[in-house]
XYZ file of C-alpha atoms in Angstrom:
417
model
C -14.534 55.004 -87.642
C -14.118 52.623 -84.719
C -11.293 50.934 -86.651
C -9.162 54.070 -86.282
C -5.833 53.402 -84.605
C -5.395 54.816 -81.104
C -2.200 56.536 -82.221
C -4.374 58.782 -84.358
C -6.671 59.583 -81.422
C -4.029 61.919 -79.949
C -3.084 59.671 -77.072
C 0.482 59.783 -75.815
C 2.968 57.387 -77.404
C 3.736 55.865 -74.011
C 0.050 55.129 -73.368
C -0.416 53.692 -76.875
C 2.536 51.343 -76.355
C 1.160 50.249 -72.995
C -2.266 49.545 -74.480
C -0.676 47.740 -77.422
C 0.916 45.242 -75.033
C -2.643 44.288 -74.047
C -3.711 43.937 -77.725
C -5.623 47.238 -77.557
C -4.744 49.070 -80.762
C -7.970 50.573 -82.162
C -10.665 52.877 -80.831
C -13.059 49.939 -80.916
C -10.751 47.840 -78.722
C -10.532 50.700 -76.240
C -14.238 51.566 -76.115
C -15.290 47.923 -75.633
C -13.579 47.786 -72.240
C -15.243 48.719 -68.969
C -14.013 51.595 -66.816
C -12.519 49.135 -64.342
C -10.630 47.281 -67.092
C -9.324 50.558 -68.516
C -8.135 51.705 -65.082
C -6.244 48.421 -64.763
C -4.481 48.465 -68.155
C -3.731 52.216 -68.185
C -2.820 52.575 -64.542
C -4.809 55.805 -64.351
C -7.509 57.091 -62.040
C -11.250 56.858 -62.628
C -11.399 60.569 -63.528
C -8.498 60.338 -66.009
C -9.967 57.236 -67.663
C -13.267 59.069 -68.176
C -11.391 61.876 -69.936
C -9.616 59.297 -72.104
C -12.954 57.749 -73.043
C -14.307 61.141 -74.121
C -11.188 61.852 -76.201
C -11.254 58.484 -77.945
C -15.018 58.726 -78.547
C -14.656 62.148 -80.176
C -11.752 60.917 -82.297
C -13.718 58.058 -83.851
C -17.176 59.667 -84.045
C -18.153 60.706 -87.599
C -18.084 64.469 -87.951
C -21.269 66.108 -89.195
C -21.051 67.988 -92.476
C -23.633 69.672 -94.632
C -24.364 68.847 -98.260
C -22.983 72.302 -99.133
C -19.666 71.501 -97.463
C -19.426 68.202 -99.347
C -20.160 69.931 -102.652
C -17.708 72.739 -101.914
C -14.914 70.318 -101.045
C -15.330 68.458 -104.327
C -15.576 71.633 -106.392
C -12.420 73.104 -104.838
C -10.414 69.964 -105.593
C -12.288 67.900 -108.215
C -9.195 65.806 -108.981
C -9.262 64.410 -105.442
C -12.911 63.300 -105.736
C -12.406 60.752 -108.521
C -9.770 58.555 -110.117
C -10.113 58.920 -113.872
C -10.315 55.614 -115.739
C -9.216 57.374 -118.976
C -12.265 55.675 -120.546
C -13.784 59.046 -121.306
C -17.415 58.028 -121.885
C -17.377 55.998 -118.671
C -15.765 58.865 -116.739
C -18.459 61.217 -118.031
C -21.272 58.934 -116.855
C -19.604 58.461 -113.437
C -19.077 62.257 -113.129
C -15.297 61.920 -113.158
C -14.319 58.273 -112.779
C -13.959 55.832 -109.897
C -15.188 57.764 -106.836
C -12.898 58.403 -103.878
C -14.243 57.720 -100.414
C -16.319 54.677 -101.376
C -16.180 51.062 -102.540
C -16.289 50.191 -106.243
C -16.832 46.582 -107.312
C -15.918 45.003 -110.648
C -17.945 41.846 -111.326
C -17.631 39.513 -114.304
C -17.200 35.949 -115.537
C -13.583 34.743 -115.900
C -11.573 36.343 -118.674
C -13.565 39.561 -119.123
C -10.843 41.831 -117.778
C -11.321 42.364 -114.030
C -7.605 42.054 -113.285
C -6.760 44.057 -116.418
C -8.959 46.879 -115.085
C -7.247 46.705 -111.682
C -3.741 46.753 -113.161
C -4.714 49.699 -115.356
C -6.140 51.537 -112.322
C -2.860 50.905 -110.469
C -0.941 52.703 -113.213
C -3.437 55.580 -113.255
C -3.213 56.179 -109.499
C 0.550 56.713 -109.683
C 0.275 59.392 -112.386
C 0.592 63.082 -111.466
C -2.628 64.987 -110.753
C -2.137 67.007 -113.955
C -2.641 63.771 -115.936
C -5.753 62.725 -114.028
C -3.890 60.527 -111.527
C -3.661 60.700 -107.746
C 0.152 60.978 -107.497
C 0.362 58.295 -104.825
C 1.103 54.685 -104.038
C -1.147 51.653 -104.475
C -1.827 48.706 -102.181
C -2.772 45.688 -104.282
C -4.018 42.604 -102.407
C -3.903 39.640 -104.802
C -5.811 36.545 -103.684
C -5.711 34.696 -107.022
C -2.017 35.100 -107.942
C -3.238 36.876 -111.080
C -1.167 40.063 -110.868
C 1.552 40.418 -113.514
C 4.376 42.936 -113.228
C 5.123 42.457 -116.931
C 1.530 43.324 -117.829
C 1.710 46.370 -115.542
C 4.726 47.708 -117.442
C 3.140 46.863 -120.799
C -0.051 48.801 -119.997
C 1.894 51.783 -118.655
C 4.204 51.958 -121.677
C 1.445 51.580 -124.264
C -1.196 53.766 -122.603
C 1.135 56.642 -121.742
C 4.140 56.323 -124.091
C 5.117 59.987 -123.846
C 5.118 59.992 -120.033
C 6.743 56.596 -119.476
C 9.496 57.342 -121.983
C 12.337 55.981 -119.872
C 13.122 52.926 -117.762
C 13.604 55.232 -114.777
C 9.973 56.405 -114.864
C 8.706 52.855 -115.266
C 10.877 51.738 -112.375
C 9.581 54.582 -110.190
C 5.994 53.614 -111.031
C 6.519 49.944 -110.161
C 8.066 50.886 -106.812
C 4.845 52.719 -105.898
C 2.702 49.593 -106.209
C 2.863 47.397 -103.113
C 1.659 43.856 -103.782
C 0.476 41.425 -101.110
C -0.537 37.849 -101.854
C -3.110 36.741 -99.287
C -4.717 33.346 -99.837
C -7.021 32.943 -96.820
C -9.880 34.930 -95.332
C -7.950 35.366 -92.096
C -4.884 36.794 -93.807
C -6.988 39.107 -95.997
C -8.842 40.484 -92.968
C -5.592 40.882 -91.029
C -4.083 42.782 -93.960
C -7.122 45.046 -94.217
C -6.978 45.792 -90.490
C -3.319 46.819 -90.755
C -3.687 49.186 -93.709
C -4.294 52.422 -91.817
C -0.698 53.104 -90.793
C 0.551 51.899 -94.182
C -1.708 54.374 -95.981
C -0.139 57.190 -93.989
C 3.494 56.072 -94.203
C 3.453 55.170 -97.908
C 1.062 57.909 -99.069
C -1.334 55.357 -100.517
C -4.013 56.731 -102.842
C -5.671 53.501 -104.025
C -6.535 50.123 -102.477
C -7.319 47.121 -104.683
C -8.440 43.667 -103.558
C -8.512 41.126 -106.404
C -10.605 39.276 -105.459
C -12.750 39.054 -102.342
C -14.864 36.174 -103.673
C -11.849 33.951 -104.331
C -10.998 33.353 -100.674
C -14.562 33.504 -99.365
C -15.946 30.858 -101.708
C -13.046 28.507 -100.997
C -13.406 28.651 -97.216
C -17.149 28.926 -96.620
C -19.419 26.128 -97.790
C -22.804 27.792 -97.329
C -24.550 24.394 -97.315
C -23.038 23.690 -93.914
C -24.908 24.982 -90.892
C -23.447 28.196 -89.504
C -21.151 28.897 -92.441
C -23.486 31.441 -94.012
C -23.554 33.492 -90.803
C -19.756 33.307 -90.490
C -19.326 34.368 -94.088
C -21.700 37.298 -93.673
C -19.839 38.369 -90.529
C -16.476 38.243 -92.335
C -17.786 40.253 -95.267
C -19.452 42.825 -93.015
C -16.263 43.329 -90.974
C -14.071 43.632 -94.043
C -16.456 46.031 -95.795
C -16.773 48.162 -92.656
C -13.006 48.654 -92.346
C -12.592 49.318 -96.064
C -15.381 51.914 -95.986
C -13.709 53.604 -93.052
C -10.353 53.715 -94.845
C -11.953 55.039 -98.030
C -13.844 57.781 -96.214
C -11.142 58.711 -93.703
C -8.409 59.137 -96.315
C -10.671 60.039 -99.269
C -9.263 57.315 -101.506
C -10.947 54.901 -103.926
C -11.201 51.224 -103.021
C -11.627 48.792 -105.926
C -12.761 45.221 -105.279
C -13.346 42.416 -107.740
C -16.083 39.834 -107.428
C -16.964 36.627 -109.221
C -20.290 35.337 -110.494
C -22.351 32.357 -109.447
C -25.137 30.388 -111.139
C -28.222 28.850 -109.600
C -31.352 27.047 -110.807
C -34.719 28.105 -109.464
C -36.052 24.524 -109.622
C -32.943 23.120 -107.989
C -32.308 22.678 -104.269
C -33.465 25.421 -101.956
C -31.105 28.395 -102.022
C -30.381 30.544 -99.009
C -31.724 34.066 -99.551
C -28.314 35.586 -98.920
C -26.735 33.710 -101.814
C -28.653 35.293 -104.686
C -29.834 38.865 -104.782
C -32.364 39.571 -107.557
C -30.852 43.030 -107.880
C -27.537 41.462 -108.857
C -28.766 39.215 -111.660
C -26.675 39.379 -114.813
C -28.915 37.117 -116.859
C -31.719 34.569 -116.725
C -32.470 31.834 -119.223
C -35.410 29.475 -119.394
C -35.899 26.028 -120.841
C -37.839 22.840 -120.375
C -36.655 20.082 -118.117
C -37.102 16.387 -118.836
C -40.214 16.327 -116.687
C -41.774 19.098 -118.731
C -41.353 21.701 -116.005
C -39.845 25.018 -116.928
C -36.423 25.586 -115.392
C -34.751 28.938 -114.981
C -31.188 29.770 -114.093
C -29.750 33.087 -113.082
C -26.190 34.290 -113.234
C -25.606 36.644 -110.352
C -22.787 38.439 -108.590
C -21.355 36.232 -105.856
C -21.282 36.930 -102.095
C -24.992 37.697 -101.701
C -26.999 40.568 -100.259
C -24.676 41.372 -97.358
C -21.891 42.232 -99.754
C -24.139 43.749 -102.428
C -25.377 46.396 -100.017
C -21.830 47.222 -98.924
C -20.479 48.318 -102.311
C -21.400 51.797 -103.541
C -20.664 51.371 -107.250
C -20.861 48.167 -109.276
C -19.463 47.734 -112.775
C -20.286 44.508 -114.618
C -18.028 43.196 -117.367
C -19.451 40.548 -119.659
C -18.837 38.828 -122.979
C -20.418 40.204 -126.140
C -19.012 39.212 -129.546
C -15.333 38.333 -129.254
C -13.081 40.190 -129.088
C -15.632 42.794 -127.979
C -16.917 42.770 -124.414
C -19.500 44.898 -122.644
C -19.198 47.080 -119.535
C -22.362 47.926 -117.597
C -22.762 50.574 -114.916
C -25.186 48.478 -112.870
C -25.149 50.384 -109.586
C -24.069 53.927 -108.830
C -25.300 56.757 -106.586
C -24.653 59.295 -109.362
C -24.887 57.465 -112.690
C -27.810 55.955 -114.644
C -27.708 52.432 -115.996
C -25.271 52.610 -118.928
C -23.600 50.205 -121.325
C -20.306 50.401 -123.208
C -18.425 48.110 -125.552
C -14.695 47.606 -125.073
C -11.759 45.460 -126.096
C -8.628 44.494 -124.195
C -5.493 45.772 -125.905
C -1.831 46.139 -124.999
C -2.777 49.448 -123.387
C -5.517 47.871 -121.258
C -9.257 48.398 -121.694
C -10.238 50.470 -124.737
C -13.812 51.631 -125.376
C -15.136 50.934 -128.855
C -18.148 53.251 -128.806
C -20.042 55.670 -126.629
C -23.052 54.948 -124.452
C -25.549 52.734 -126.235
C -29.084 54.058 -126.486
C -31.409 52.140 -124.194
C -35.164 51.704 -124.799
C -37.484 50.806 -121.970
C -40.879 49.234 -121.324
C -42.791 49.436 -118.032
C -44.603 46.304 -116.903
C -46.229 45.922 -113.474
C -44.503 49.139 -112.302
C -41.099 47.721 -113.240
C -38.929 49.440 -115.846
C -37.363 47.067 -118.337
C -34.199 48.314 -120.017
C -33.923 46.904 -123.536
C -30.656 46.437 -125.429
C -29.758 48.816 -128.234
C -31.621 47.955 -131.430
C -34.322 45.920 -129.668
C -37.847 47.271 -130.137
C -40.446 46.344 -127.491
C -42.648 44.776 -130.187
C -39.889 42.267 -130.889
C -40.577 40.756 -127.509
C -44.002 39.645 -128.668
C -42.976 38.713 -132.195
C -40.226 36.222 -131.447
C -38.679 37.051 -128.065
C -35.291 36.897 -129.765
C -33.579 39.356 -127.424
C -32.151 39.701 -123.962
C -33.723 42.069 -121.472
C -31.851 43.501 -118.483
C -34.168 45.334 -116.183
C -33.839 47.760 -113.291
C -36.084 48.133 -110.304
C -36.629 45.951 -107.296
C -35.570 42.982 -109.434
C -33.822 42.164 -112.691
C -34.852 39.935 -115.532
C -33.368 38.455 -118.667
C -35.484 36.917 -121.391
C -33.854 33.904 -123.012
C -33.158 33.842 -126.739
C -35.421 32.079 -129.224
C -38.354 31.784 -126.840
C -41.775 31.866 -128.519
C -44.874 33.565 -127.155
C -48.279 31.893 -126.993
C -50.727 33.193 -129.578
C -53.036 34.651 -126.936
C -50.353 37.100 -125.801
C -51.487 40.077 -127.819
C -48.962 42.668 -126.707
C -45.416 42.979 -125.475
C -46.763 43.710 -121.975
C -48.658 40.389 -121.936
C -45.556 38.665 -123.263
C -43.463 40.034 -120.430
C -46.100 39.372 -117.807
C -45.860 35.704 -118.719
C -42.481 35.614 -117.052
C -43.587 37.308 -113.840
C -46.085 34.602 -112.888
């Protein structure tokens, strides 16, 4: 809330212009100054400055609301609470689609469809409310030069052929998507900080940043002293402003992230780099010295960023051309898995939610893939296990169990010690 522009705090235009000449443009800038400094830059008396402080404080303070009021607001206008993905099984699990007022992250290895998802979401946001859209503009911040206007038109024409039945409608849709190419952390943060007025003037209903990890990983070498703290500070500032924009204007914010790999027996890894709760997989094998090595594939950007996003969708390879979409983190949805392909019309689901079996070991619930029986873990360990709880775990393929492991629980416990 402190990122709110002073012009929206009901200060006079003349005063806002005067403060702007001193680089004071947000409520945070204003409230960080002392009374004496404010008297100097505003030219007002001590009493008047105190009144200004109260007005600005009230303008940026979060307003209390009850759970009933939140529920009532969503029930009165359900279309404004979510952006439908048109992937109906996914929308059902997410209670409507990508939630407005919060941050949604798409994480995957290269080539799984992160940008395809973002381009498809851009089309959906411009659609009228009657078609599940938000009837607004889109701000698309591209840090990887991956956005394609041709692909945008192709998805729109093939996904909604009856609506986009003329060049005029396609042209109108493309004019509603405002693309910015930002290639440094500084320029990305500056763009984020300037979005408030643009959201109002252009009637923006969706913000996309593709991707955050691209610029962060290029600029911050976490092996250098101090870089990890700087990176965490940048991510925290960016996430804070984006959360404010999402909540203040009740719009969805979609961010893409990359993955990173690390070895447990390798060099010491800073705790912020790998969050166990973000693991996508873990495989084990023997090193040349006979010691067991394990590697985990995890969402990049660490714990600071992981705690900032409200919803996380993971895209991953399955059997080409099929890929898998996982709802890995959501305040409203259970862990769910879907299979999809990438077509001319964008992402297309191939089946509904896959049934998940589970086993509990050491108070941790292990979610097993469809078709994998817990006993198979003891018999030949020829499966992959993705588990929820305080940590995650993935059992490598073709791993054999010692003969003295007489149950699947013993087999799993082997990997906890």
